[in-house]
mmCIF file of C-alpha atoms in Angstrom:
data_model
loop_
_atom_site.group_PDB
_atom_site.id
_atom_site.type_symbol
_atom_site.label_atom_id
_atom_site.label_comp_id
_atom_site.label_asym_id
_atom_site.label_seq_id
_atom_site.Cartn_x
_atom_site.Cartn_y
_atom_site.Cartn_z
ATOM 1 C CA MET A 1 -39.200 -52.882 35.081
ATOM 2 C CA ARG A 2 -38.540 -52.246 38.759
ATOM 3 C CA LYS A 3 -40.196 -55.422 40.083
ATOM 4 C CA TYR A 4 -37.925 -55.868 43.111
ATOM 5 C CA LEU A 5 -37.296 -52.196 43.961
ATOM 6 C CA ARG A 6 -39.014 -52.429 47.374
ATOM 7 C CA VAL A 7 -37.194 -55.673 48.197
ATOM 8 C CA VAL A 8 -33.875 -54.081 47.223
ATOM 9 C CA ASP A 9 -34.510 -50.921 49.248
ATOM 10 C CA THR A 10 -35.637 -52.731 52.411
ATOM 11 C CA ASN A 11 -32.527 -54.932 52.406
ATOM 12 C CA ARG A 12 -29.885 -52.312 51.719
ATOM 13 C CA ALA A 13 -26.620 -52.681 53.586
ATOM 14 C CA THR A 14 -26.231 -50.431 56.602
ATOM 15 C CA LYS A 15 -23.853 -47.473 56.572
ATOM 16 C CA TRP A 16 -21.666 -49.452 59.021
ATOM 17 C CA GLN A 17 -21.484 -52.393 56.600
ATOM 18 C CA ARG A 18 -20.620 -49.989 53.782
ATOM 19 C CA LEU A 19 -17.912 -48.387 55.927
ATOM 20 C CA ALA A 20 -16.553 -51.842 56.817
ATOM 21 C CA ASN A 21 -16.502 -52.757 53.090
ATOM 22 C CA PHE A 22 -14.499 -49.619 52.355
ATOM 23 C CA ILE A 23 -12.016 -50.145 55.197
ATOM 24 C CA ILE A 24 -11.496 -53.860 54.473
ATOM 25 C CA ASP A 25 -11.011 -53.267 50.745
ATOM 26 C CA ARG A 26 -8.589 -50.396 51.386
ATOM 27 C CA ILE A 27 -6.546 -52.534 53.780
ATOM 28 C CA ILE A 28 -6.396 -55.412 51.273
ATOM 29 C CA PHE A 29 -5.582 -53.003 48.443
ATOM 30 C CA SER A 30 -2.738 -51.452 50.479
ATOM 31 C CA PHE A 31 -1.501 -54.848 51.658
ATOM 32 C CA SER A 32 -1.255 -55.987 48.025
ATOM 33 C CA PHE A 33 1.270 -53.176 47.403
ATOM 34 C CA PHE A 34 3.308 -54.454 50.341
ATOM 35 C CA ILE A 35 3.246 -58.006 48.899
ATOM 36 C CA ILE A 36 4.218 -56.812 45.417
ATOM 37 C CA GLY A 37 7.072 -54.739 46.857
ATOM 38 C CA SER A 38 8.289 -57.638 48.973
ATOM 39 C CA LEU A 39 8.214 -60.010 46.009
ATOM 40 C CA GLY A 40 10.178 -57.477 43.951
ATOM 41 C CA VAL A 41 12.878 -57.233 46.607
ATOM 42 C CA ILE A 42 13.054 -61.043 46.856
ATOM 43 C CA VAL A 43 13.387 -61.384 43.070
ATOM 44 C CA ASP A 44 16.093 -58.703 43.022
ATOM 45 C CA THR A 45 17.974 -60.472 45.830
ATOM 46 C CA ILE A 46 17.744 -63.925 44.240
ATOM 47 C CA LEU A 47 18.727 -62.750 40.762
ATOM 48 C CA GLY A 48 21.322 -60.256 42.014
ATOM 49 C CA ILE A 49 19.749 -57.364 40.084
ATOM 50 C CA GLN A 50 18.290 -54.039 41.167
ATOM 51 C CA TYR A 51 15.442 -53.745 38.633
ATOM 52 C CA PHE A 52 12.503 -53.733 41.071
ATOM 53 C CA THR A 53 14.402 -51.790 43.721
ATOM 54 C CA GLU A 54 15.100 -49.006 41.203
ATOM 55 C CA LEU A 55 11.531 -49.133 39.872
ATOM 56 C CA PHE A 56 10.081 -48.759 43.372
ATOM 57 C CA SER A 57 12.547 -45.968 44.152
ATOM 58 C CA ASN A 58 11.358 -44.103 41.053
ATOM 59 C CA PHE A 59 7.732 -44.451 42.166
ATOM 60 C CA ALA A 60 8.649 -43.200 45.625
ATOM 61 C CA GLY A 61 9.944 -39.988 44.058
ATOM 62 C CA ILE A 62 6.812 -38.966 42.131
ATOM 63 C CA ASN A 63 4.838 -35.904 43.195
ATOM 64 C CA ARG A 64 1.798 -36.176 45.470
ATOM 65 C CA ALA A 65 -0.833 -35.380 42.800
ATOM 66 C CA LEU A 66 0.482 -38.073 40.456
ATOM 67 C CA ASP A 67 0.641 -40.537 43.358
ATOM 68 C CA ILE A 68 -3.030 -39.853 44.199
ATOM 69 C CA LEU A 69 -4.043 -40.243 40.535
ATOM 70 C CA ILE A 70 -2.173 -43.534 40.067
ATOM 71 C CA THR A 71 -3.539 -44.920 43.351
ATOM 72 C CA ALA A 72 -7.096 -43.901 42.400
ATOM 73 C CA ILE A 73 -6.807 -45.606 39.007
ATOM 74 C CA LEU A 74 -5.399 -48.772 40.578
ATOM 75 C CA TYR A 75 -8.174 -48.766 43.208
ATOM 76 C CA PHE A 76 -10.730 -48.347 40.390
ATOM 77 C CA LEU A 77 -9.242 -51.407 38.675
ATOM 78 C CA TYR A 78 -9.299 -53.385 41.938
ATOM 79 C CA THR A 79 -12.971 -52.675 42.676
ATOM 80 C CA PHE A 80 -14.169 -52.861 39.059
ATOM 81 C CA LEU A 81 -12.466 -56.160 38.268
ATOM 82 C CA LEU A 82 -13.460 -57.811 41.559
ATOM 83 C CA GLU A 83 -17.095 -56.706 41.322
ATOM 84 C CA TYR A 84 -17.265 -57.672 37.640
ATOM 85 C CA PHE A 85 -15.745 -61.144 37.970
ATOM 86 C CA THR A 86 -17.540 -62.012 41.233
ATOM 87 C CA LYS A 87 -20.852 -60.555 40.031
ATOM 88 C CA GLY A 88 -21.031 -57.797 42.615
ATOM 89 C CA ARG A 89 -18.664 -58.566 45.462
ATOM 90 C CA THR A 90 -15.291 -57.409 46.662
ATOM 91 C CA ILE A 91 -13.388 -59.066 49.473
ATOM 92 C CA GLY A 92 -14.917 -56.564 51.899
ATOM 93 C CA LYS A 93 -18.408 -57.428 50.657
ATOM 94 C CA TYR A 94 -17.723 -61.162 51.085
ATOM 95 C CA ILE A 95 -16.688 -60.560 54.687
ATOM 96 C CA THR A 96 -19.723 -58.374 55.505
ATOM 97 C CA GLY A 97 -22.224 -60.514 53.585
ATOM 98 C CA THR A 98 -23.183 -57.806 51.119
ATOM 99 C CA LYS A 99 -23.434 -57.610 47.343
ATOM 100 C CA VAL A 100 -23.978 -55.048 44.581
ATOM 101 C CA ILE A 101 -27.174 -55.421 42.559
ATOM 102 C CA THR A 102 -29.189 -53.117 40.342
ATOM 103 C CA THR A 103 -32.209 -51.288 41.674
ATOM 104 C CA ASP A 104 -34.420 -53.916 40.038
ATOM 105 C CA GLY A 105 -32.555 -56.806 41.658
ATOM 106 C CA GLN A 106 -30.396 -57.962 38.765
ATOM 107 C CA ILE A 107 -26.649 -58.462 38.441
ATOM 108 C CA PRO A 108 -25.235 -55.183 37.108
ATOM 109 C CA THR A 109 -24.008 -55.034 33.528
ATOM 110 C CA THR A 110 -20.371 -54.317 32.679
ATOM 111 C CA TYR A 111 -21.388 -50.723 31.947
ATOM 112 C CA GLU A 112 -23.101 -50.361 35.349
ATOM 113 C CA PHE A 113 -20.054 -51.802 37.117
ATOM 114 C CA PHE A 114 -17.864 -49.395 35.141
ATOM 115 C CA ILE A 115 -19.991 -46.317 35.978
ATOM 116 C CA ARG A 116 -20.251 -47.393 39.627
ATOM 117 C CA ASN A 117 -16.503 -47.738 40.031
ATOM 118 C CA ILE A 118 -15.313 -44.830 37.862
ATOM 119 C CA SER A 119 -17.621 -42.620 39.974
ATOM 120 C CA ARG A 120 -15.424 -43.368 42.966
ATOM 121 C CA LEU A 121 -12.799 -41.106 41.367
ATOM 122 C CA VAL A 122 -15.031 -38.099 42.072
ATOM 123 C CA PRO A 123 -13.537 -36.225 45.011
ATOM 124 C CA PHE A 124 -15.536 -36.609 48.218
ATOM 125 C CA ASP A 125 -17.561 -39.564 46.898
ATOM 126 C CA ILE A 126 -17.044 -41.226 50.280
ATOM 127 C CA LEU A 127 -18.849 -38.299 51.946
ATOM 128 C CA SER A 128 -21.905 -38.849 49.737
ATOM 129 C CA PHE A 129 -22.912 -41.662 52.108
ATOM 130 C CA LEU A 130 -24.019 -39.107 54.653
ATOM 131 C CA GLY A 131 -27.174 -38.953 52.508
ATOM 132 C CA GLU A 132 -29.475 -41.754 51.369
ATOM 133 C CA ASN A 133 -27.217 -43.379 48.754
ATOM 134 C CA GLY A 134 -23.660 -42.830 47.671
ATOM 135 C CA TRP A 135 -23.088 -41.053 44.385
ATOM 136 C CA HIS A 136 -21.559 -44.146 42.818
ATOM 137 C CA ASP A 137 -24.769 -46.051 43.675
ATOM 138 C CA SER A 138 -27.117 -43.338 42.433
ATOM 139 C CA TRP A 139 -25.271 -42.690 39.179
ATOM 140 C CA SER A 140 -25.110 -46.391 38.280
ATOM 141 C CA ASP A 141 -28.609 -47.367 39.542
ATOM 142 C CA THR A 142 -27.062 -49.956 41.854
ATOM 143 C CA ARG A 143 -27.439 -50.746 45.534
ATOM 144 C CA VAL A 144 -25.445 -52.737 48.056
ATOM 145 C CA VAL A 145 -27.707 -55.190 49.871
ATOM 146 C CA ASN A 146 -27.403 -57.619 52.746
ATOM 147 C CA ILE A 147 -27.379 -60.660 50.473
ATOM 148 C CA LYS A 148 -28.772 -63.175 52.972
ATOM 149 C CA ASN A 149 -31.801 -61.032 53.876
ATOM 150 C CA TYR A 150 -32.348 -59.961 50.270
ATOM 151 C CA GLU A 151 -32.325 -63.520 48.902
ATOM 152 C CA ALA A 152 -34.685 -64.717 51.664
ATOM 153 C CA GLU A 153 -37.206 -61.926 51.012
ATOM 154 C CA ARG A 154 -36.952 -62.311 47.246
ATOM 155 C CA GLN A 155 -37.547 -66.084 47.564
ATOM 156 C CA ALA A 156 -40.571 -65.499 49.807
ATOM 157 C CA LYS A 157 -41.980 -62.936 47.351
ATOM 158 C CA SER A 158 -41.458 -65.358 44.460
ATOM 159 C CA GLU A 159 -43.215 -68.173 46.345
ATOM 160 C CA ILE A 160 -46.175 -65.942 47.169
ATOM 161 C CA GLU A 161 -46.471 -64.846 43.540
ATOM 162 C CA SER A 162 -46.464 -68.478 42.381
ATOM 163 C CA ILE A 163 -49.401 -69.471 44.607
ATOM 164 C CA GLY A 164 -52.272 -70.536 42.413
ATOM 165 C CA VAL A 165 -50.141 -70.876 39.301
ATOM 166 C CA LYS A 166 -50.757 -74.257 37.753
ATOM 167 C CA GLU A 167 -47.629 -76.229 36.971
ATOM 168 C CA ILE A 168 -47.635 -78.161 33.719
ATOM 169 C CA ALA A 169 -46.011 -81.571 34.002
#
């Protein structure tokens, strides 16, 4: 049942919020590689070994296609795990006040989160936002909404629907 479809659609995040989510999450994702690399160098220095230094050197030597594939898989894991464990939010979405929900206003299932995030591996998915919805939203029946506005309108709709309903003590 698509009870809250209109409420979801009228409170969708703007394209600018979506772009900000993408940029913020990419920066944090990239920064995490810097932190991991730095920690590896520190561990190598403290222990007097070259394990992490050699490991990172090996990764630096891989071909471009493999690098893109590994990065895409890691980014999938970043977005999937964050959205799954926070029930629809990445760090970028926390900062912009947005959240992923289904088209009927529910928290997405594990399957919907999976489809939404694996769809990001499709080349040019980012360009799909030039239309109405991004492919990863359309294919997973999810939307990104301005959470504050969405919750306020949903609450108001719920209160209006409960007018005249007799409460049993």
